[in-house]
PDB file of C-alpha atoms and ligand atoms in Angstrom:
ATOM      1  CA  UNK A   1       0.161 -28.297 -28.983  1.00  0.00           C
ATOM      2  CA  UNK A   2       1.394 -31.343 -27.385  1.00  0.00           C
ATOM      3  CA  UNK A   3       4.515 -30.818 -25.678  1.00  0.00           C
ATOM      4  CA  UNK A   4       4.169 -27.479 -23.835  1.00  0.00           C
ATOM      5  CA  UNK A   5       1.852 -26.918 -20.640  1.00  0.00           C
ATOM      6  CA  UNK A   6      -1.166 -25.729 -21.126  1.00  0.00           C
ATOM      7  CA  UNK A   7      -4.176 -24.090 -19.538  1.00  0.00           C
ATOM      8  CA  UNK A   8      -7.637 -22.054 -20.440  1.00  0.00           C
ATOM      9  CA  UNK A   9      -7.822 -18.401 -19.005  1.00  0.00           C
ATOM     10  CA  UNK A  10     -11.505 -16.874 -19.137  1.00  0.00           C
ATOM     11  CA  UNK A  11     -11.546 -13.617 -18.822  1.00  0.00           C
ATOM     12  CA  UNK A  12      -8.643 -13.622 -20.690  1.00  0.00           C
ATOM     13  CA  UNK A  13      -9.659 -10.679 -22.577  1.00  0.00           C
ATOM     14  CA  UNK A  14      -9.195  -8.312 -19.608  1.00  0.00           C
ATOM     15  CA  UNK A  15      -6.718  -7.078 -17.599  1.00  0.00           C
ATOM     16  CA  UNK A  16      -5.841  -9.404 -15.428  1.00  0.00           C
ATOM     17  CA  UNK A  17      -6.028 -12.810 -17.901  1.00  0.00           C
ATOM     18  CA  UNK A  18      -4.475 -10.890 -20.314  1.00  0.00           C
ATOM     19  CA  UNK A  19      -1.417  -9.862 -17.883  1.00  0.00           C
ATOM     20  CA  UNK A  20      -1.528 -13.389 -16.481  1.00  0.00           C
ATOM     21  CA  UNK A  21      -1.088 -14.830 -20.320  1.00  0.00           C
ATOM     22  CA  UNK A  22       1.729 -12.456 -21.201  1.00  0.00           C
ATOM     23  CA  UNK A  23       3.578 -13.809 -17.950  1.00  0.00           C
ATOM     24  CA  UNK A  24       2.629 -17.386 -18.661  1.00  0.00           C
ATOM     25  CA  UNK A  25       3.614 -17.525 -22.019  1.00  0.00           C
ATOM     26  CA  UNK A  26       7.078 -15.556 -21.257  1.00  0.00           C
ATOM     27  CA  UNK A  27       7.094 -18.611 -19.015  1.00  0.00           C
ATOM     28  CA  UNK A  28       6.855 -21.835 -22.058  1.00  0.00           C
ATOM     29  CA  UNK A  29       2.773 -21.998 -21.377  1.00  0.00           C
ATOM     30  CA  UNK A  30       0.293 -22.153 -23.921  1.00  0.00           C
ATOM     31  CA  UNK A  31      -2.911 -20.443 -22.769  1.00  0.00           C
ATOM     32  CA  UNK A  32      -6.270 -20.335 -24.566  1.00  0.00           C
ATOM     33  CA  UNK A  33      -7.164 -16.928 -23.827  1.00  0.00           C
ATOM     34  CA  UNK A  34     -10.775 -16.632 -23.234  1.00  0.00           C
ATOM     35  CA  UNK A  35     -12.683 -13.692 -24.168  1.00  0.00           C
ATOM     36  CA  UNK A  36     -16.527 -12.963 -24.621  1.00  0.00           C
ATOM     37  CA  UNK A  37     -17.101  -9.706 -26.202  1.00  0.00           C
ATOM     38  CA  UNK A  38     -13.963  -7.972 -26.875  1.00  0.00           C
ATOM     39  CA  UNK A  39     -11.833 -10.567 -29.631  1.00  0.00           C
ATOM     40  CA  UNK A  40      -9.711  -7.803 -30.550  1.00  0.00           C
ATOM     41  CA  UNK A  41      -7.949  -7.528 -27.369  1.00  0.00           C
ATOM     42  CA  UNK A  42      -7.210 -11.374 -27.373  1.00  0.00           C
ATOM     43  CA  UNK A  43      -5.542 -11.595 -30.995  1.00  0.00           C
ATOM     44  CA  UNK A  44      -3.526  -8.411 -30.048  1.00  0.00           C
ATOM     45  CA  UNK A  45      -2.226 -10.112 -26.841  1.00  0.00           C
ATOM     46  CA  UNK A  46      -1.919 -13.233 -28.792  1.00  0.00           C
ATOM     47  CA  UNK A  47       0.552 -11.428 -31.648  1.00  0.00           C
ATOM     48  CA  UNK A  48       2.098  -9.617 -29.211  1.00  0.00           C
ATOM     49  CA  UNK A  49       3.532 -13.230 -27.477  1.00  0.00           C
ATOM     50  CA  UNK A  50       3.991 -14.476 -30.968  1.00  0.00           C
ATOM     51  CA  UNK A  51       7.907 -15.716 -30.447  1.00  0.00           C
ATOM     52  CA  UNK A  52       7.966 -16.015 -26.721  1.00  0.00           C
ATOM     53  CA  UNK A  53       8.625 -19.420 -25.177  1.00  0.00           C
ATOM     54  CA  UNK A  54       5.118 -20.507 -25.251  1.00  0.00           C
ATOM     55  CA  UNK A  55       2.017 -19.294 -27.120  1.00  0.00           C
ATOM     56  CA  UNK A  56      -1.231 -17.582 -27.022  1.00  0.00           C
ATOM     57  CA  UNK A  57      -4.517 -18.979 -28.658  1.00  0.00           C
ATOM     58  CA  UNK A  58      -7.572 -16.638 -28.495  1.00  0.00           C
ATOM     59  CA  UNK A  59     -10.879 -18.579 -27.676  1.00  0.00           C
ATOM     60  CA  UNK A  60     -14.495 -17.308 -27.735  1.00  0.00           C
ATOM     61  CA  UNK A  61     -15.931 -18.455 -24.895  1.00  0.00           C
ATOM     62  CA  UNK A  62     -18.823 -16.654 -23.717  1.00  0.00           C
ATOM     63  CA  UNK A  63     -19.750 -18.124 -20.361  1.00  0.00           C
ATOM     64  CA  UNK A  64     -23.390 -17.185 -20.466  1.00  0.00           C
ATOM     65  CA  UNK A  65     -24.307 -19.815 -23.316  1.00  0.00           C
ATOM     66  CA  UNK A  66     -23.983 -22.847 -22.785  1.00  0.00           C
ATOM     67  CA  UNK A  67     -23.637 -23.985 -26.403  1.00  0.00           C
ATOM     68  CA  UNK A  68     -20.459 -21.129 -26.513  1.00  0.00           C
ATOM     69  CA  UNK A  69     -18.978 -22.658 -23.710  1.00  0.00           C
ATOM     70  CA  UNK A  70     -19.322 -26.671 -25.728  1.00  0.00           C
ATOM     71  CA  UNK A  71     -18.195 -25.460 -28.838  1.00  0.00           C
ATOM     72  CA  UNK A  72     -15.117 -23.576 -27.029  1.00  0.00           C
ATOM     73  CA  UNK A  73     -13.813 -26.681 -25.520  1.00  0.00           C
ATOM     74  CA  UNK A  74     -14.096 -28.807 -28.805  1.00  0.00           C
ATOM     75  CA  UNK A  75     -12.348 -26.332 -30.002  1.00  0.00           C
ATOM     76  CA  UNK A  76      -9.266 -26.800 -27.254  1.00  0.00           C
ATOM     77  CA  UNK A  77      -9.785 -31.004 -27.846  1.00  0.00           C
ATOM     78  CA  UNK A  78      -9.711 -29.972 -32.021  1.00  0.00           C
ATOM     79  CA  UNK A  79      -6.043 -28.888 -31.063  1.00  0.00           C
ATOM     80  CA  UNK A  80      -4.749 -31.970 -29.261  1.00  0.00           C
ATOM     81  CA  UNK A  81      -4.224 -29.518 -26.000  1.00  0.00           C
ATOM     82  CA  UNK A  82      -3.256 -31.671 -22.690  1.00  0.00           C
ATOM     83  CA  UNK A  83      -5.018 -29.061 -20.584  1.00  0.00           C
ATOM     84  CA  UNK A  84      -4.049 -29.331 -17.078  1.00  0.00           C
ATOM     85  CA  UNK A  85      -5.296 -26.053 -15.573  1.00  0.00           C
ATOM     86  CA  UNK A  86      -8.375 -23.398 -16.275  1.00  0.00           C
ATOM     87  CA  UNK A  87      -7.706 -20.148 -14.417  1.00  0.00           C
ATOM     88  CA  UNK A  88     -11.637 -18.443 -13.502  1.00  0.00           C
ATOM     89  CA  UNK A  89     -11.081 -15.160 -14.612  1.00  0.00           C
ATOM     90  CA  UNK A  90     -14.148 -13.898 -16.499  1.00  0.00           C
ATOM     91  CA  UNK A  91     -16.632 -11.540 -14.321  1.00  0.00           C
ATOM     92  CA  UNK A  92     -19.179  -8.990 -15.388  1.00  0.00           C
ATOM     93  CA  UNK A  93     -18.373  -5.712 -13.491  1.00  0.00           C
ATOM     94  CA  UNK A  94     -20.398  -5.330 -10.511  1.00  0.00           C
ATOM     95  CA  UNK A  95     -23.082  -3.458 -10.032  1.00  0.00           C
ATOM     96  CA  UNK A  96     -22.363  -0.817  -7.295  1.00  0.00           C
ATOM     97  CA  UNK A  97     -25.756  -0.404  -5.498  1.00  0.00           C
ATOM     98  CA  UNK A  98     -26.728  -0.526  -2.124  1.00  0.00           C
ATOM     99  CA  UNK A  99     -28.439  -3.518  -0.725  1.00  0.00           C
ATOM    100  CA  UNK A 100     -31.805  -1.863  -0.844  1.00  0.00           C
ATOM    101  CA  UNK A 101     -31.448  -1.124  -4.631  1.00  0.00           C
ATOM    102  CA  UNK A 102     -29.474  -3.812  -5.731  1.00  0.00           C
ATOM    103  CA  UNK A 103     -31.183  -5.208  -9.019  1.00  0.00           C
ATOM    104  CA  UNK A 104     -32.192  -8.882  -9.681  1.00  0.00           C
ATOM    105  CA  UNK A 105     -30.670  -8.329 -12.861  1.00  0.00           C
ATOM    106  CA  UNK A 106     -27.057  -7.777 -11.440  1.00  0.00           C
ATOM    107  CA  UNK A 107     -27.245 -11.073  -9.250  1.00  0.00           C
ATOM    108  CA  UNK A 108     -28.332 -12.612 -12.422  1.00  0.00           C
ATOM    109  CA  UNK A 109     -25.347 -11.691 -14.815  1.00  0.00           C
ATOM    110  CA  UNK A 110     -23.128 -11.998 -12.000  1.00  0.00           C
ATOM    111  CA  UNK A 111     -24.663 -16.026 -11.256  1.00  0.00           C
ATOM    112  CA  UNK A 112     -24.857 -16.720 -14.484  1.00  0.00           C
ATOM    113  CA  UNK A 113     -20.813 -16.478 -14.861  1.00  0.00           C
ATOM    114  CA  UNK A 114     -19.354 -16.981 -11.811  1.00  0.00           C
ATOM    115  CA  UNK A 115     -21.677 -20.045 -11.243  1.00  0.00           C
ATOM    116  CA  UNK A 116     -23.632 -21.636 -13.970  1.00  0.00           C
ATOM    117  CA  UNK A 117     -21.055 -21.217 -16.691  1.00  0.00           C
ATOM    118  CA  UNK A 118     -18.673 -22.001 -14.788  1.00  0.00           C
ATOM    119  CA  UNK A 119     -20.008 -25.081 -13.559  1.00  0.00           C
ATOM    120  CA  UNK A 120     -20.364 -26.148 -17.025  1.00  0.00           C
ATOM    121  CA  UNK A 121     -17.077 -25.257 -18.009  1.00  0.00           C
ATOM    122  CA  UNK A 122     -15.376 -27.164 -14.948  1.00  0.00           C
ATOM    123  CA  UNK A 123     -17.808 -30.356 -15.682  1.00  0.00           C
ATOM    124  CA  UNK A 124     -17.174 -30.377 -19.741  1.00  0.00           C
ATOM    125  CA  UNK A 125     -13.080 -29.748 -18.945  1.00  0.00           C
ATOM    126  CA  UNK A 126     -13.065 -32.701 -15.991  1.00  0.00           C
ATOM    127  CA  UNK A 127     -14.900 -35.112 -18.940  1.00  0.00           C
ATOM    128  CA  UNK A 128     -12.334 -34.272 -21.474  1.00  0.00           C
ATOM    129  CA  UNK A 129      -9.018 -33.164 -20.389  1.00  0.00           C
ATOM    130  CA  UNK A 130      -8.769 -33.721 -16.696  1.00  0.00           C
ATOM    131  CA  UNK A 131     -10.445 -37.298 -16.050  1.00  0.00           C
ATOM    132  CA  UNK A 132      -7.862 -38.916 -18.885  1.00  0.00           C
ATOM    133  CA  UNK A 133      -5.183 -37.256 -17.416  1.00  0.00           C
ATOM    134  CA  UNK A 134      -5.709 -38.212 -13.523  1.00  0.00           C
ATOM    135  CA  UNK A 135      -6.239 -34.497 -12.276  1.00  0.00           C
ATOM    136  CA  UNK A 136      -5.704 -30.998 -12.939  1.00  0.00           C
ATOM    137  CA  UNK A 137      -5.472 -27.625 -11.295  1.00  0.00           C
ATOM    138  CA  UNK A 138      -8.392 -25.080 -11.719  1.00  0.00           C
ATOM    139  CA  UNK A 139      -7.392 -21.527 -10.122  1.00  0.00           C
ATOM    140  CA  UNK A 140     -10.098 -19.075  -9.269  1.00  0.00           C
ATOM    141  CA  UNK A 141      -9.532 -15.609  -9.359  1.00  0.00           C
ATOM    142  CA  UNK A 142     -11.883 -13.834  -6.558  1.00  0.00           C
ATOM    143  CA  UNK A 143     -11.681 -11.039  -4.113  1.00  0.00           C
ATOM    144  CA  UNK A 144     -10.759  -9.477  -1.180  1.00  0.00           C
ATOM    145  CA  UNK A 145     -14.197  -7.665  -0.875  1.00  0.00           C
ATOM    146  CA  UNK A 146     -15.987 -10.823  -0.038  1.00  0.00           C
ATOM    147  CA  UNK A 147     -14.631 -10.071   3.509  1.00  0.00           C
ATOM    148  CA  UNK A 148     -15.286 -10.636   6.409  1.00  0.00           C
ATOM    149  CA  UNK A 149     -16.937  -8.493   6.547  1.00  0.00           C
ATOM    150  CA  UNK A 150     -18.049  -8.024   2.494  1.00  0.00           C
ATOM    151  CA  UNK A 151     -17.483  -4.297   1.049  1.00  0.00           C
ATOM    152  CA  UNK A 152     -20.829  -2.406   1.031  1.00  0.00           C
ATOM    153  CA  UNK A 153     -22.211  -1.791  -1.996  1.00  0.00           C
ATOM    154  CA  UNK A 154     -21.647  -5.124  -3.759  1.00  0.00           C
ATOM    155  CA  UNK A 155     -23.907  -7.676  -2.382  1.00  0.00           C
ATOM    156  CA  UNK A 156     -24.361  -9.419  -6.334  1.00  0.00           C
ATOM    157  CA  UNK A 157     -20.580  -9.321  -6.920  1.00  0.00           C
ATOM    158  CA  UNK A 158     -19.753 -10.969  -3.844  1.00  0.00           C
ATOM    159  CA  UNK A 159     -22.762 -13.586  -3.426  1.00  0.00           C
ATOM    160  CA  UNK A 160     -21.864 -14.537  -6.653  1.00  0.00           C
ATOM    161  CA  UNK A 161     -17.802 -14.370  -5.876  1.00  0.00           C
ATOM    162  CA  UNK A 162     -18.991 -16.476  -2.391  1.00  0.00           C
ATOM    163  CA  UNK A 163     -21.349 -19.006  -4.394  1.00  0.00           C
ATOM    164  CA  UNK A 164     -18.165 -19.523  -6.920  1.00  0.00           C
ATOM    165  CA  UNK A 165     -15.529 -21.169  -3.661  1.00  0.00           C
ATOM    166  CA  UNK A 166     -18.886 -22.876  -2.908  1.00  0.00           C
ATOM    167  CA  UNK A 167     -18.677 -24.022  -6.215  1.00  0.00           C
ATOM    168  CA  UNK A 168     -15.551 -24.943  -6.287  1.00  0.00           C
ATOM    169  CA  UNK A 169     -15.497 -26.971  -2.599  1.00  0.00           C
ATOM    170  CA  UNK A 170     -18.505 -29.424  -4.095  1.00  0.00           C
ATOM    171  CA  UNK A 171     -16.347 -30.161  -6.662  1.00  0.00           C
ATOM    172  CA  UNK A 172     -13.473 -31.046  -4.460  1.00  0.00           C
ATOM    173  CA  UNK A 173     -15.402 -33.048  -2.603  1.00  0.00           C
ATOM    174  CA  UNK A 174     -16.607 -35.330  -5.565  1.00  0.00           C
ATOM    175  CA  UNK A 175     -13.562 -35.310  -7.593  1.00  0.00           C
ATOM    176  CA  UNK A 176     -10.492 -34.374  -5.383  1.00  0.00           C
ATOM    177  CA  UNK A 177      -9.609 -38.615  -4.919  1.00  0.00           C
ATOM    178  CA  UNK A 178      -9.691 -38.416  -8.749  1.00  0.00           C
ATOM    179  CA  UNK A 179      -7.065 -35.466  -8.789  1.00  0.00           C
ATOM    180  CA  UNK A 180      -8.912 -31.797  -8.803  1.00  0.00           C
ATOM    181  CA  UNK A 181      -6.710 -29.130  -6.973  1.00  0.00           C
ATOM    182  CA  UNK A 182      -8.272 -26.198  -6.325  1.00  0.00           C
ATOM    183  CA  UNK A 183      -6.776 -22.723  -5.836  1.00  0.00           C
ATOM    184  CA  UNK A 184      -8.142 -19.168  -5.237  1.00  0.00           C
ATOM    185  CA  UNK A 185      -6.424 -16.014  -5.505  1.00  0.00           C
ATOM    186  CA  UNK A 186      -8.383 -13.177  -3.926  1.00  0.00           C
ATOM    187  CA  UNK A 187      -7.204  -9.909  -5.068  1.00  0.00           C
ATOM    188  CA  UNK A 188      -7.305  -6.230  -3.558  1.00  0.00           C
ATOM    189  CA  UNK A 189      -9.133  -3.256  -6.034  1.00  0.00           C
ATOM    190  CA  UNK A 190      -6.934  -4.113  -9.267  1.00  0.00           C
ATOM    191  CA  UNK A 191      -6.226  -0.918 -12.039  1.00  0.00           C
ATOM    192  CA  UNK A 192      -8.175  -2.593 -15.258  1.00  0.00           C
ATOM    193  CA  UNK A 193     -11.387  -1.275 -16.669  1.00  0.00           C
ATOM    194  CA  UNK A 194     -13.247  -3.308 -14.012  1.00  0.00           C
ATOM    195  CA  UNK A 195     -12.836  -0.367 -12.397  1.00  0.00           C
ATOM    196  CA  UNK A 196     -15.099   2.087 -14.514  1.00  0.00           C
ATOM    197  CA  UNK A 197     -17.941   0.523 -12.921  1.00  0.00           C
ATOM    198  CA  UNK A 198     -17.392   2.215  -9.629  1.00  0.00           C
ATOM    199  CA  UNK A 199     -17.744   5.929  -8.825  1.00  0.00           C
ATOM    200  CA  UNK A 200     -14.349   7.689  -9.344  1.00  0.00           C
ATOM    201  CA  UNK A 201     -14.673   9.500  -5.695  1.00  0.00           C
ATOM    202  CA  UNK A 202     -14.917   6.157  -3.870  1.00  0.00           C
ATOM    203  CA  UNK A 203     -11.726   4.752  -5.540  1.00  0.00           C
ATOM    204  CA  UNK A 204      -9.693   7.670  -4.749  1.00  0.00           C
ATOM    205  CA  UNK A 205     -10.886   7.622  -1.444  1.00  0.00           C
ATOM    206  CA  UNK A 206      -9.706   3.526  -1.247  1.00  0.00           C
ATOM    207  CA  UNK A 207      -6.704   4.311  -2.898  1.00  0.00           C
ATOM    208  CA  UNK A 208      -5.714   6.724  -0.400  1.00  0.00           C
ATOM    209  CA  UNK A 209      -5.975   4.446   2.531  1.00  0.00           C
ATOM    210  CA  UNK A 210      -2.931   2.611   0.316  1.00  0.00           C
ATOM    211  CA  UNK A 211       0.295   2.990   0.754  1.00  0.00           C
ATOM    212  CA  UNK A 212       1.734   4.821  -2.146  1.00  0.00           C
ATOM    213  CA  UNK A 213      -1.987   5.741  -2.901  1.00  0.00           C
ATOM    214  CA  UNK A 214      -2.270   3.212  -5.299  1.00  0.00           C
ATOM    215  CA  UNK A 215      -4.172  -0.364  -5.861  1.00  0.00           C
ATOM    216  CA  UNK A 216      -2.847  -3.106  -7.385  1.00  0.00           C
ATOM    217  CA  UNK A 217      -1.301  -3.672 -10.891  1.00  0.00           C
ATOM    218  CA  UNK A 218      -2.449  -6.267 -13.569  1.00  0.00           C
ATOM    219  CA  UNK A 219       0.971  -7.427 -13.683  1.00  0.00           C
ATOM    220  CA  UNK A 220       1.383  -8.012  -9.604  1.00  0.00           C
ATOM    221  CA  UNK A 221      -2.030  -9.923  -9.998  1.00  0.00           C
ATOM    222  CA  UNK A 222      -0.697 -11.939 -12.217  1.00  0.00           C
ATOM    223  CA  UNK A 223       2.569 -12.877 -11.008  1.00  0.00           C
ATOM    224  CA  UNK A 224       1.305 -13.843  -8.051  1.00  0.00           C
ATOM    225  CA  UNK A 225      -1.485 -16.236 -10.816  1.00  0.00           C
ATOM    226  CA  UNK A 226       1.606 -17.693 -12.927  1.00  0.00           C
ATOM    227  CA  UNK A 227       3.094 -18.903  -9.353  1.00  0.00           C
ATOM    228  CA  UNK A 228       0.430 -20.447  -8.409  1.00  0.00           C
ATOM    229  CA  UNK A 229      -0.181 -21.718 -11.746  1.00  0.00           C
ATOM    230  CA  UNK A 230       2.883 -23.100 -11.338  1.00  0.00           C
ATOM    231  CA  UNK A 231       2.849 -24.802  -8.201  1.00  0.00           C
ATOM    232  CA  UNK A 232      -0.357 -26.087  -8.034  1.00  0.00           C
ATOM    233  CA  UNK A 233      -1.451 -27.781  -4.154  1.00  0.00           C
ATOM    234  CA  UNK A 234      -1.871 -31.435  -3.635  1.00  0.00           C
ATOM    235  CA  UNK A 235      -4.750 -33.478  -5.122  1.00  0.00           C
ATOM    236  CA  UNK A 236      -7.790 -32.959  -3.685  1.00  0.00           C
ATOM    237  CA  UNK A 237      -6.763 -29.929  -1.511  1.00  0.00           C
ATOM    238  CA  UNK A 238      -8.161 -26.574  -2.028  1.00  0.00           C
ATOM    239  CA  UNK A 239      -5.256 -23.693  -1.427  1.00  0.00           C
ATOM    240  CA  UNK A 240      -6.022 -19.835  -0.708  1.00  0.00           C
ATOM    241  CA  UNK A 241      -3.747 -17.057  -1.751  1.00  0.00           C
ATOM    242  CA  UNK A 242      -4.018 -13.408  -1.241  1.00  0.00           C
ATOM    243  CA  UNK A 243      -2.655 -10.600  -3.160  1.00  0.00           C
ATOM    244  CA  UNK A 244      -3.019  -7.043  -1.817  1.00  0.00           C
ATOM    245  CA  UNK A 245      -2.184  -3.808  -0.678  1.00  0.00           C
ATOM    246  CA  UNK A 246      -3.399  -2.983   2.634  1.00  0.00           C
TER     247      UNK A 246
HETATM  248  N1  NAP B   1     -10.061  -5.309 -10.997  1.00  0.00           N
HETATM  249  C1  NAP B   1     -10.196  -5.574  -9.708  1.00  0.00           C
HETATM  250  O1  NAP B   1     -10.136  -4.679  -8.844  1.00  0.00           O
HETATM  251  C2  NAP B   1     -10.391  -6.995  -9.248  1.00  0.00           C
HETATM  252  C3  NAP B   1     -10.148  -7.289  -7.902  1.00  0.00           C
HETATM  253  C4  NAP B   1     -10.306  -8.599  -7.458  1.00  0.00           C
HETATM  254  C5  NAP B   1     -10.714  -9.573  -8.329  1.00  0.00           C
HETATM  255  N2  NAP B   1     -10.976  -9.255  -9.622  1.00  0.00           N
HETATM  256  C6  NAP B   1     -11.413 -10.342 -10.497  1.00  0.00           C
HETATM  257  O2  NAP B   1     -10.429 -10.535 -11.490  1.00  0.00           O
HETATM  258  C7  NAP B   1     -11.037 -11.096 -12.657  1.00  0.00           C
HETATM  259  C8  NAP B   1     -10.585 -10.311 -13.872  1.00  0.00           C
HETATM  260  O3  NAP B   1     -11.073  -8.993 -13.720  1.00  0.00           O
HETATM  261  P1  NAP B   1     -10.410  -7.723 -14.442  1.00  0.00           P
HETATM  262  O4  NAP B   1     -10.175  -6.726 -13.379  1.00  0.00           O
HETATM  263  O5  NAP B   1      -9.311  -8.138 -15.332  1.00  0.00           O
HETATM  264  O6  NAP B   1     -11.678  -7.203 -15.257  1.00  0.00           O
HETATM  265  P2  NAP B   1     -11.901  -6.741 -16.765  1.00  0.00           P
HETATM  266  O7  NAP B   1     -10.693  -6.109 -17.312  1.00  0.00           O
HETATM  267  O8  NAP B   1     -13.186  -5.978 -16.721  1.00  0.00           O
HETATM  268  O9  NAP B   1     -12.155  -8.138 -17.514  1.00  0.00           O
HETATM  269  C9  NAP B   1     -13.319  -8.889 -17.315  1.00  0.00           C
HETATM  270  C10 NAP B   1     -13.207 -10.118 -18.193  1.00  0.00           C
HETATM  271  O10 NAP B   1     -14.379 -10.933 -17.988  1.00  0.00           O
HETATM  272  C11 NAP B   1     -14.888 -11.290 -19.273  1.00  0.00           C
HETATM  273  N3  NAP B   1     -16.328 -11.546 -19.199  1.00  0.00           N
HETATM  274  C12 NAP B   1     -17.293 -10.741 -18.686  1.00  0.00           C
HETATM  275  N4  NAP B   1     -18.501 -11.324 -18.870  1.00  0.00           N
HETATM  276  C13 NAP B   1     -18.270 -12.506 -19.513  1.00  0.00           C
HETATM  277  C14 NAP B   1     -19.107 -13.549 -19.990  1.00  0.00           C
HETATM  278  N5  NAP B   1     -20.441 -13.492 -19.865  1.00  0.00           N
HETATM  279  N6  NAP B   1     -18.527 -14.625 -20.598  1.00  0.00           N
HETATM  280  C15 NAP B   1     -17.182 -14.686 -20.736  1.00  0.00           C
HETATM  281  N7  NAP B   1     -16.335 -13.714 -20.325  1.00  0.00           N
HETATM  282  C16 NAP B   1     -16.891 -12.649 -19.722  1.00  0.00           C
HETATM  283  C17 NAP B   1     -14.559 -10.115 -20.179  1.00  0.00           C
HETATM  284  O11 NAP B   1     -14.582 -10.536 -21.538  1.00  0.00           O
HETATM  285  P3  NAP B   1     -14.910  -9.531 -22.776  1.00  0.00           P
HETATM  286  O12 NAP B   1     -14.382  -8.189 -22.398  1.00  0.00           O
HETATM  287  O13 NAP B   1     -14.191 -10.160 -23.931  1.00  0.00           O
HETATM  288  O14 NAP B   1     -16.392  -9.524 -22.964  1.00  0.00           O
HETATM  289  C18 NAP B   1     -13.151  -9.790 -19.691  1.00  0.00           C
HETATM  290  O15 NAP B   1     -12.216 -10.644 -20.296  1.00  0.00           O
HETATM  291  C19 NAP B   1     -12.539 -11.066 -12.399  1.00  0.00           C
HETATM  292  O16 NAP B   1     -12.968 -12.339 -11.994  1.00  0.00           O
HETATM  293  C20 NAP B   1     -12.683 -10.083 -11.252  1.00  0.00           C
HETATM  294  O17 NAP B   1     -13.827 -10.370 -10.472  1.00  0.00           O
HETATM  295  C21 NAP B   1     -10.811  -7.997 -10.114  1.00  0.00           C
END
C-alpha cells in the first residue's frame, strides 16, 4: 500500500463511512473501512471500488474492546499503510429518551465509542503511523444537535458527541507542535439507518421544517468529508465544518 494516501474510516460500515469511502477511493485513497458488526456491508463496498483509482480494505474494528481496536491497527502496520488520517465515524444510535428517562446504559455505549475507544484508537495510531511521520489529520464526524442549544431527547448522544471535541482539543494541546490537525464535521439529521432509532413522526415533522422536505444525503455528507479529507488545516489547529440543511 505504499504509494497511495491513505486513511482509517470507523464506522465505515454505515452510511456515511461507507459513502465517504466510495468518494475517497473514486478519488486515488486507500481507506481501511472500519466496521464492528456488520462485515458484509464492508466487503460489498470494498468489491464494489475494486478498479477505481484507489482501494478499499475492510477492517474489524470494534471500538468497544480494546484488544479489537490493537489487533485492528497491527493489522493496518501488517500492510505497510503510511496512514495519515482516521476519519471518527463509528456511533451507536442514540437512545431517544427524555432527560428524566434517559438510561445509564445509553451514556455508557455511547462513552464507550465516542470516547474511550476512541481515545485508544487516536493514542495507538499517533505511536505508530503519525509520530514517524511528523503529523496527521484525524476528522471527526459529529453533529449539529449538540447545539446550542442541544436537541431534546438526546442528552447520551450529545454528552458523548460533546466529550468526543473535548477529546479531541486535549489531544491538540499535547501533540499539535508534533503535527495533529484536527477537524470536525457536524452534520444535520443524515438518511442512513441511524435513523431507525428515532420515532418516524418526529423525523417527518424535522424534515418538513427543510426545504425540499428532506435531510441530508450520505453522499452530501461525504463530499463535504473527502474535502476536508483533502485539505486538512494547519498543524496543531483544530478546524470546524458544517454540513446542513436548515
Ligand atoms: N445519520 C445522521 O443523521 C447523522 C447526523 C450527524 C452525525 N452523524 C454521525 O455520523 C456518523 C455515521 O453515522 P451514520 O448515520 O452513517 O450511522 P449508521 O449507518 O448507523 O452507522 C453507524 C456505524 O457505526 C459503527 N459502530 C457502532 N457501534 C460501534 C462500535 N462499538 N465499534 C465500532 N463501530 C461501531 C457501525 O458499525 P457496524 O454496523 O458494522 O456494527 C456503523 O458502521 C456517526 O458518528 C453519527 O453520530 C449521523
Amino acid at each position: 500500500l505504499t504509494g497511495t494516501r491513505t486513511a482509517l474510516v470507523t464506522g465505515g460500515s454505515g452510511g456515511i463511512g461507507r459513502a465517504l469511502a466510495a468518494a475517497a477511493a473514486r478519488a486515488g485513497w486507500t481507506v481501511f473501512l472500519g466496521y464492528r458488526s456488520n462485515r458484509q456491508a464492508a466487503e460489498t463496498a470494498a468489491a464494489s471500488l475494486r478498479g477505481s483509482a484507489g482501494a478499499i480494505v475492510p477492517l474489524s474494528i470494534p471500538l468497544d474492546d480494546a484488544a479489537g481496536i490493537d489487533r485492528a491497527l497491527q493489522r493496518v502496520a501488517d500492510e505497510n499503510a503510511d496512514l495519515e488520517a482516521v476519519v471518527l465515524g463509528a456511533s451507536p444510535a442514540p437512545a431517544v429518551a427524555s432527560f428524566l428517562k434517559s438510561p445509564p446504559e445509553a451514556f455508557r455505549a455511547q462513552l464507550e465509542v465516542n470516547v474511550v475507544g476512541n481515545h485508544r484508537l487516536l493514542a495507538g495510531v499517533w505511536k505508530r503511523f503519525f509520530r514517524p511521520r511528523s503529523g496527521g489529520h484525524v476528522i471527526a464526524v459529529s453533529t449539529t444537535a449538540l447545539g446550542p442549544p442541544p436537541t431534546p431527547h438526546l442528552a447520551s448522544y450529545t454528552t458523548a458527541k460533546a466529550a468526543l471535541l473535548a477529546l479531541l482539543q486535549a489531544a491538540l494541546a499535547e501533540l499539535g507542535r508534533a503535527g495533529l490537525r484536527v477537524s470536525v464535521v457536524s452534520a444535520g439529521f443524515t438518511e442512513t439507518a441511524m435513523l431507525d432509532a428515532f420515532p418516524a413522526a418526529l423525523l417527518e415533522m424535522a424534515r418538513s421544517r427543510l426545504p425540499e422536505r428532506r435531510f441530508l444525503s450520505s453522499d452530501e455528507v461525504a463530499s463535504c468529508l473527502l474535502g476536508v479529507l483533502e485539505a486538512p488545516p494547519p498543524a496543531g489547529q483544530l478546524a470546524h465544518h458544517l454540513v446542513d440543511r436548515s
